[in-house]
Coordinates of C-alpha atoms in Angstrom, one line a residue:
X1 CA 11.1 -18.9 12.3
X2 CA 11.3 -15.2 12.3
X3 CA 13.9 -13.9 9.8
X4 CA 14.5 -10.1 9.8
X5 CA 15.2 -8.3 6.6
X6 CA 18.9 -7.6 6.3
X7 CA 20.3 -4.4 7.7
X8 CA 20.5 -2.1 4.7
X9 CA 23.2 0.1 6.0
X10 CA 24.6 1.4 2.7
X11 CA 21.3 2.1 1.1
X12 CA 19.7 3.4 4.3
X13 CA 22.6 5.7 5.0
X14 CA 22.4 7.3 1.6
X15 CA 18.6 7.6 1.8
X16 CA 18.6 9.1 5.2
X17 CA 21.2 11.6 4.2
X18 CA 19.6 12.7 0.9
X19 CA 16.0 11.8 0.7
X20 CA 14.5 11.3 4.2
X21 CA 12.3 14.0 5.7
X22 CA 14.5 16.4 7.7
X23 CA 12.4 16.0 10.8
X24 CA 13.1 12.3 10.9
X25 CA 16.7 12.7 12.0
X26 CA 15.8 15.1 14.8
X27 CA 13.2 12.7 16.1
X28 CA 15.6 9.7 15.9
X29 CA 18.2 11.7 17.8
X30 CA 15.8 12.1 20.7
X31 CA 16.6 8.4 21.5
X32 CA 19.8 8.2 23.5
X33 CA 22.3 5.5 22.7
X34 CA 21.4 3.8 26.0
X35 CA 17.7 4.0 25.1
X36 CA 15.2 1.1 25.2
X37 CA 15.6 -1.4 22.4
X38 CA 12.6 -2.5 20.3
X39 CA 12.1 -5.8 18.6
X40 CA 9.6 -4.3 16.1
X41 CA 8.1 -1.0 14.9
X42 CA 4.7 -0.1 13.5
X43 CA 4.0 3.1 11.6
X44 CA 0.4 4.5 11.8
X45 CA -0.8 7.8 10.4
X46 CA -3.8 9.2 12.3
X47 CA -6.1 11.9 11.0
X48 CA -9.3 12.8 12.8
X49 CA -9.3 9.5 14.8
X50 CA -10.6 8.7 18.2
X51 CA -8.4 7.1 20.9
X52 CA -10.1 3.7 20.4
X53 CA -7.4 2.2 18.2
X54 CA -4.7 3.2 20.8
X55 CA -6.7 1.5 23.6
X56 CA -7.0 -1.6 21.4
X57 CA -3.3 -1.7 20.7
X58 CA -2.5 -1.3 24.3
X59 CA -4.5 -4.5 25.1
X60 CA -3.0 -6.7 22.4
X61 CA -0.3 -9.2 22.9
X62 CA 1.9 -10.0 19.9
X63 CA 3.9 -13.2 19.7
X64 CA 7.6 -12.9 18.9
X65 CA 7.5 -9.2 20.0
X66 CA 9.3 -8.4 23.2
X67 CA 8.7 -4.6 22.9
X68 CA 7.0 -2.6 20.2
X69 CA 7.5 1.0 19.1
X70 CA 4.6 2.6 17.4
X71 CA 5.5 5.7 15.3
X72 CA 2.1 7.5 15.5
X73 CA 2.0 10.4 13.0
X74 CA -1.0 12.6 14.0
X75 CA -1.6 14.7 11.0
X76 CA -4.2 16.9 9.1
X77 CA -4.1 19.0 6.0
X78 CA -3.4 22.6 6.6
X79 CA -6.3 25.0 7.2
X80 CA -8.7 22.2 8.2
X81 CA -11.6 22.8 10.5
X82 CA -10.9 23.4 14.2
X83 CA -13.0 20.4 15.3
X84 CA -10.5 18.1 13.5
X85 CA -7.7 19.9 15.3
X86 CA -9.4 19.3 18.6
X87 CA -9.8 15.6 18.0
X88 CA -6.2 15.2 16.9
X89 CA -5.1 17.1 20.0
X90 CA -7.2 14.8 22.2
X91 CA -5.4 11.9 20.7
X92 CA -2.0 13.5 21.4
X93 CA -3.0 14.3 25.0
X94 CA -4.3 10.8 25.7
X95 CA -0.9 9.5 26.7
X96 CA -0.5 12.3 29.3
X97 CA -3.3 11.0 31.4
X98 CA -1.8 9.4 34.5
X99 CA -4.3 6.4 34.5
X100 CA -3.1 5.3 31.1
X101 CA 0.3 4.4 32.5
X102 CA 2.7 6.3 30.3
X103 CA 5.7 8.4 31.1
X104 CA 5.7 11.2 28.5
X105 CA 8.9 13.0 27.4
X106 CA 8.7 16.0 25.2
X107 CA 10.6 15.8 21.9
X108 CA 11.6 19.0 20.2
X109 CA 8.8 20.8 22.1
X110 CA 6.2 19.6 19.6
X111 CA 6.3 15.8 19.8
X112 CA 6.5 13.3 22.6
X113 CA 7.7 9.8 23.5
X114 CA 5.2 8.0 25.6
X115 CA 6.7 5.0 27.3
X116 CA 4.5 2.5 29.0
X117 CA 5.2 1.6 32.6
X118 CA 3.6 -1.8 32.5
X119 CA 3.0 -2.9 28.9
X120 CA 5.4 -3.9 26.1
X121 CA 4.5 -1.0 23.8
X122 CA 5.7 2.6 23.5
X123 CA 4.5 5.4 21.3
X124 CA 6.5 8.1 19.5
X125 CA 3.8 10.7 18.9
X126 CA 4.7 12.9 16.0
X127 CA 2.5 16.0 15.9
X128 CA 2.0 17.2 12.3
X129 CA -1.1 19.2 12.9
X130 CA 0.2 22.7 13.2
X131 CA 0.5 24.3 10.7
X132 CA -0.6 21.0 9.1
X133 CA 0.5 19.0 6.1
X134 CA 0.5 20.2 2.5
X135 CA -2.9 18.9 1.2
X136 CA -1.3 17.5 -1.9
X137 CA 1.1 15.4 0.2
X138 CA -1.4 14.3 2.8
X139 CA -1.2 10.7 4.2
X140 CA 1.8 9.9 1.9
X141 CA 3.9 12.5 3.8
X142 CA 2.7 11.2 7.2
X143 CA 3.5 7.6 6.3
X144 CA 6.9 8.5 4.8
X145 CA 7.9 10.6 7.9
X146 CA 7.0 7.7 10.2
X147 CA 9.0 5.2 8.2
X148 CA 11.9 7.5 7.8
X149 CA 12.1 7.8 11.6
X150 CA 11.9 4.0 12.0
X151 CA 14.6 3.5 9.4
X152 CA 16.9 5.9 11.2
X153 CA 16.3 4.1 14.5
X154 CA 17.1 0.8 12.7
X155 CA 20.4 2.2 11.6
X156 CA 21.2 2.9 15.2
X157 CA 20.0 -0.6 16.3
X158 CA 17.4 0.9 18.6
X159 CA 14.8 -1.0 16.4
X160 CA 16.4 -4.4 16.0
X161 CA 14.1 -6.2 13.4
X162 CA 14.3 -5.1 9.9
X163 CA 10.8 -4.9 8.5
X164 CA 9.1 -1.5 8.2
X165 CA 5.5 -2.3 9.2
X166 CA 2.7 0.1 8.2
X167 CA -1.0 0.0 8.6
X168 CA -4.0 2.3 9.3
X169 CA -5.8 3.3 12.5
X170 CA -8.9 1.2 11.7
X171 CA -6.9 -2.0 11.6
X172 CA -7.0 -4.8 14.2
X173 CA -3.8 -6.9 13.9
X174 CA -3.7 -10.6 14.6
X175 CA -1.5 -11.8 17.5
X176 CA 0.8 -13.4 14.9
X177 CA 1.3 -10.1 13.0
X178 CA 5.0 -9.9 13.6
X179 CA 5.6 -13.6 12.8
X180 CA 7.1 -13.6 9.3
X181 CA 8.2 -16.8 7.5
X182 CA 11.7 -17.3 6.4
X183 CA 12.0 -14.8 3.5
X184 CA 14.7 -14.3 1.1
X185 CA 16.3 -10.9 1.3
X186 CA 15.2 -10.2 -2.2
X187 CA 11.6 -10.0 -1.2
X188 CA 10.8 -6.3 -1.4
X189 CA 7.6 -6.2 0.7
X190 CA 4.9 -8.2 2.5
X191 CA 1.2 -7.7 2.2
X192 CA -1.6 -9.3 4.3
X193 CA -5.0 -10.8 3.9
X194 CA -7.8 -8.4 4.8
X195 CA -11.3 -8.8 6.3
X196 CA -13.8 -6.0 7.0
X197 CA -15.8 -6.9 10.1
X198 CA -17.6 -5.1 12.9
X199 CA -17.7 -6.7 16.3
X200 CA -21.0 -8.6 16.8
X201 CA -22.2 -6.1 19.5
X202 CA -21.8 -3.2 17.0
X203 CA -24.1 -4.7 14.3
X204 CA -26.8 -2.1 14.1
X205 CA -28.6 -1.2 10.8
X206 CA -26.1 1.4 9.7
X207 CA -23.2 -0.8 10.7
X208 CA -24.6 -3.7 8.6
X209 CA -25.1 -1.4 5.6
X210 CA -21.5 0.0 6.0
X211 CA -20.0 -3.5 6.4
X212 CA -21.8 -4.7 3.3
X213 CA -20.5 -1.9 1.3
X214 CA -17.0 -2.5 2.5
X215 CA -17.4 -6.2 1.7
X216 CA -18.4 -5.4 -1.9
X217 CA -15.3 -3.1 -2.2
X218 CA -13.1 -5.8 -0.7
X219 CA -14.4 -8.4 -3.1
X220 CA -13.8 -6.0 -6.0
X221 CA -10.2 -5.5 -4.9
X222 CA -9.5 -9.2 -4.7
X223 CA -11.3 -9.8 -8.0
X224 CA -8.9 -7.3 -9.6
X225 CA -5.8 -8.8 -7.9
X226 CA -6.8 -12.3 -8.9
X227 CA -7.5 -11.1 -12.5
X228 CA -4.0 -9.7 -12.7
X229 CA -2.5 -12.8 -11.2
X230 CA -4.3 -15.1 -13.7
X231 CA -3.0 -12.8 -16.5
X232 CA 0.6 -13.3 -15.4
X233 CA 1.1 -9.8 -14.1
X234 CA 3.9 -9.3 -11.4
X235 CA 1.9 -6.5 -10.0
X236 CA -1.0 -8.6 -8.5
X237 CA -1.1 -7.3 -5.0
X238 CA -3.7 -5.5 -2.9
X239 CA -3.2 -2.4 -0.7
X240 CA -6.4 -2.3 1.4
X241 CA -5.7 -0.9 4.8
X242 CA -2.2 0.0 3.7
X243 CA -1.1 -3.2 5.4
X244 CA 2.5 -3.4 4.2
X245 CA 5.8 -4.4 5.6
X246 CA 8.6 -3.0 3.4
X247 CA 12.2 -4.3 3.2
X248 CA 14.3 -1.3 4.4
X249 CA 16.8 -1.9 1.6
X250 CA 14.3 -1.6 -1.1
X251 CA 12.3 1.1 0.7
X252 CA 15.5 3.2 0.6
X253 CA 16.2 2.4 -3.0
X254 CA 12.8 3.7 -4.1
X255 CA 13.2 6.8 -1.9
X256 CA 10.3 6.0 0.5
X257 CA 6.6 6.5 0.3
X258 CA 5.5 8.9 -2.4
X259 CA 4.1 12.1 -0.8
X260 CA 0.6 11.9 -2.2
X261 CA -2.9 12.6 -0.7
X262 CA -4.0 9.1 -1.6
X263 CA -2.7 6.0 -3.4
X264 CA 0.7 6.2 -1.7
X265 CA 0.6 2.5 -0.8
X266 CA -0.1 1.5 -4.4
X267 CA 2.6 3.6 -5.8
X268 CA 5.1 2.4 -3.2
X269 CA 4.4 -1.3 -4.0
X270 CA 4.5 -0.5 -7.7
X271 CA 8.0 0.7 -7.3
X272 CA 9.1 -2.1 -4.9
X273 CA 7.8 -4.8 -7.2
X274 CA 10.2 -3.6 -9.9
X275 CA 13.1 -4.4 -7.6
X276 CA 12.0 -7.7 -6.1
X277 CA 8.7 -9.6 -5.7
X278 CA 6.0 -8.6 -3.2
X279 CA 4.9 -11.6 -1.0
X280 CA 1.4 -11.9 0.5
X281 CA 1.2 -13.5 3.9
X282 CA -1.9 -15.5 5.2
X283 CA -2.1 -13.4 8.4
X284 CA -5.5 -11.7 8.3
X285 CA -5.9 -8.1 9.4
X286 CA -9.4 -7.0 10.3
X287 CA -10.5 -3.6 9.2
X288 CA -13.3 -1.6 10.7
X289 CA -15.9 -1.0 8.0
X290 CA -16.5 2.7 7.5
X291 CA -17.2 5.4 5.0
X292 CA -14.6 8.2 5.0
X293 CA -13.5 11.3 3.2
X294 CA -10.0 11.4 4.7
X295 CA -8.5 10.8 1.3
X296 CA -9.8 11.8 -2.2
X297 CA -10.1 8.2 -3.4
X298 CA -9.8 4.7 -2.1
X299 CA -11.8 2.5 0.2
X300 CA -13.6 5.3 2.2
X301 CA -14.9 7.3 -0.7
X302 CA -15.8 4.2 -2.6
X303 CA -17.9 2.9 0.3
X304 CA -19.6 6.3 0.7
X305 CA -20.7 6.1 -2.9
X306 CA -22.2 2.7 -2.4
X307 CA -24.0 3.9 0.7
X308 CA -25.4 6.7 -1.5
X309 CA -26.9 4.1 -3.8
X310 CA -24.3 4.5 -6.6
X311 CA -24.6 1.4 -8.7
X312 CA -21.9 -1.2 -8.0
X313 CA -20.0 -2.1 -11.2
X314 CA -16.8 -4.0 -11.8
X315 CA -14.5 -5.0 -14.6
X316 CA -15.6 -7.2 -17.5
X317 CA -13.6 -10.4 -17.4
X318 CA -12.6 -9.8 -21.0
X319 CA -10.2 -7.1 -19.9
X320 CA -8.1 -9.7 -18.0
X321 CA -8.1 -11.9 -21.1
X322 CA -6.8 -9.0 -23.1
X323 CA -4.2 -8.3 -20.4
X324 CA -3.1 -12.0 -20.6
X325 CA -2.7 -11.7 -24.4
X326 CA -0.6 -8.5 -24.0
X327 CA 1.6 -9.9 -21.3
X328 CA 2.1 -13.2 -23.1
X329 CA 3.7 -11.1 -25.9
X330 CA 6.4 -9.6 -23.7
X331 CA 8.8 -12.6 -23.6
X332 CA 9.0 -12.6 -27.4
X333 CA 9.3 -8.9 -28.0
X334 CA 13.0 -8.9 -28.7
X335 CA 12.7 -11.5 -31.4
X336 CA 9.5 -9.9 -32.8
X337 CA 11.2 -6.5 -33.1
X338 CA 13.9 -8.2 -35.1
X339 CA 11.4 -10.0 -37.3
X340 CA 9.5 -6.8 -38.2
X341 CA 12.6 -5.0 -39.4
X342 CA 14.5 -3.9 -36.3
X343 CA 17.7 -5.8 -37.0
X344 CA 19.8 -3.0 -35.6
X345 CA 18.5 -2.7 -32.1
X346 CA 20.8 0.3 -31.4
X347 CA 19.7 2.6 -34.2
X348 CA 16.5 1.5 -35.8
X349 CA 13.1 2.9 -34.9
X350 CA 11.1 1.1 -37.7
X351 CA 8.5 -0.6 -35.4
X352 CA 5.4 1.6 -35.7
X353 CA 3.2 -1.3 -36.6
X354 CA 2.7 -2.7 -33.1
X355 CA 0.0 -5.1 -34.4
X356 CA 2.8 -7.3 -35.7
X357 CA 3.8 -7.9 -32.1
X358 CA 0.4 -9.5 -31.2
X359 CA -1.0 -12.9 -32.0
X360 CA -4.1 -13.0 -34.1
X361 CA -7.4 -13.8 -32.3
X362 CA -10.8 -12.7 -31.2
X363 CA -9.4 -10.1 -28.7
X364 CA -6.6 -9.0 -30.9
X365 CA -8.1 -5.7 -32.0
X366 CA -9.2 -4.6 -28.5
X367 CA -5.8 -5.5 -27.1
X368 CA -4.0 -3.6 -29.8
X369 CA -6.0 -0.4 -29.3
X370 CA -5.5 -0.6 -25.5
X371 CA -1.8 -1.0 -25.9
X372 CA -1.6 1.9 -28.2
X373 CA -3.6 4.0 -25.8
X374 CA -1.0 3.5 -23.0
X375 CA 1.9 4.3 -25.4
X376 CA 3.3 0.9 -26.4
X377 CA 5.3 2.7 -29.1
X378 CA 7.4 4.3 -26.3
X379 CA 8.3 0.8 -25.0
X380 CA 9.2 -0.4 -28.5
X381 CA 11.4 2.6 -29.1
X382 CA 13.2 2.1 -25.8
X383 CA 13.7 -1.6 -26.4
X384 CA 15.0 -1.0 -29.9
X385 CA 17.7 1.3 -28.6
X386 CA 18.6 -0.2 -25.2
X387 CA 17.7 -4.0 -25.1
X388 CA 20.7 -6.2 -25.7
X389 CA 19.2 -9.6 -25.0
X390 CA 15.8 -11.3 -24.6
X391 CA 16.2 -11.4 -20.8
X392 CA 17.0 -7.6 -20.6
X393 CA 14.1 -6.8 -23.0
X394 CA 11.7 -8.8 -20.8
X395 CA 12.8 -7.1 -17.6
X396 CA 12.5 -3.7 -19.2
X397 CA 9.1 -4.6 -20.6
X398 CA 7.7 -5.5 -17.2
X399 CA 9.2 -2.4 -15.6
X400 CA 7.4 -0.3 -18.2
X401 CA 4.1 -2.3 -18.1
X402 CA 3.8 -1.7 -14.4
X403 CA 0.9 -1.6 -12.1
X404 CA -0.1 1.9 -13.1
X405 CA 0.2 1.2 -16.9
X406 CA -1.8 -2.0 -16.2
X407 CA -4.6 0.0 -14.7
X408 CA -4.6 2.4 -17.6
X409 CA -4.7 -0.5 -20.0
X410 CA -7.7 -1.9 -18.2
X411 CA -9.4 1.5 -18.1
X412 CA -9.0 1.8 -21.8
X413 CA -10.8 -1.5 -22.4
X414 CA -13.5 -0.6 -19.8
X415 CA -14.2 2.7 -21.6
X416 CA -14.2 1.0 -24.9
X417 CA -15.3 -2.5 -26.0
X418 CA -15.7 -4.1 -22.6
X419 CA -17.6 -1.8 -20.1
X420 CA -18.0 -2.7 -16.5
X421 CA -20.7 -5.1 -15.4
X422 CA -23.2 -5.2 -12.6
X423 CA -22.7 -7.7 -9.7
X424 CA -25.2 -10.3 -11.1
X425 CA -23.1 -10.5 -14.3
X426 CA -19.6 -10.7 -12.7
X427 CA -17.7 -14.0 -12.6
X428 CA -16.6 -13.7 -9.0
X429 CA -15.2 -16.9 -7.7
X430 CA -16.3 -18.7 -4.6
X431 CA -13.9 -16.9 -2.3
X432 CA -14.9 -13.5 -3.7
X433 CA -18.6 -14.4 -3.5
X434 CA -18.2 -15.6 0.1
X435 CA -17.1 -12.1 1.1
X436 CA -20.4 -10.6 0.0
X437 CA -22.9 -11.5 2.7
X438 CA -26.1 -9.9 1.4
X439 CA -27.3 -8.8 -2.1
X440 CA -26.0 -5.4 -3.3
X441 CA -29.6 -4.4 -4.1
X442 CA -30.2 -3.8 -0.4
X443 CA -27.7 -1.0 -0.3

């Protein structure tokens, strides 16, 4: 049963008026009230991409999707090389070729709506190549612009299903991609299972090496996610492939994608998880293994390092044990603050000995130092002044100890008592090991 996210008219209207990209409204208004209606939308940023992913989408059939609108944001950082501009222009011009079967309508002289004459998929091509995107905003701006357009079209009921679907150009979506289970409206976002895989016919030597490197990175991401989950963190989600479907209500509340050159998907989910849980579907999205420098960090650069024979290292399992100790303390913080002298939660700041908040044990010292390194005293000060009940203190603690703070906590341990380990020493579980098809030493 497909259950759309509720129409977030109040939140979306405020967001669109105050925080959406100005271009989004103009692009949305290009659709007349009598325009084609769409059952789903998909936002894809494209930077220095060939037309292969467009051809693939055109051939796909999605169940429970009568007609799909793809918001394709063709972008590049300002002042990039002309060869990239040419490739992006070729992608934009692809839809104008008569044999592709699209009727193209110019939008604001720069963009175009390509409507298919014999398929159930249309493309709103947003041209953000000239003069280009602020390099510091990069793909985050492109993703935000596409989602802002989709949200505006949802408000006008031109897009009739409420999830804001996003992915990357190297993703192959399953036919069931738009089939979502019955989900409570308080779910803030959906994520998907991921698999890096070339087609069998493309399995040359370089492809095998690249696929192996991607598999190692994929296993590492799942190892981190599973470590967080086992520790009790509410921020245990992966963002590979930027395969996210956001609830428009919560998307509006957090003011959309952060405009960052990389990591925008992580920071969006980090914000969304503070409003409501992030739910992972079992639908598997296949990603094309590749090394890339499109963003300053993430999958592409990590894979490139592995292909350049940079040693593969991952987190010592002790860091997750320390995280579990730290998180286990959060439910009792309110009472512990009182027990170490903070009887007046409104006015007292006598809580500088954070060690009193932790249980004694073999990992006590490492956990204490890591907590201090991420500024635990700031949380204690905030709780002593603002928390009025154990439940409120716990909510505020989890909002403070978010996905970013968690990463900093783990980095503090990795740069201290528990350095990263080589693959042969890592306790990857059977699922994570199964992802790795060949030994890393062959890289």
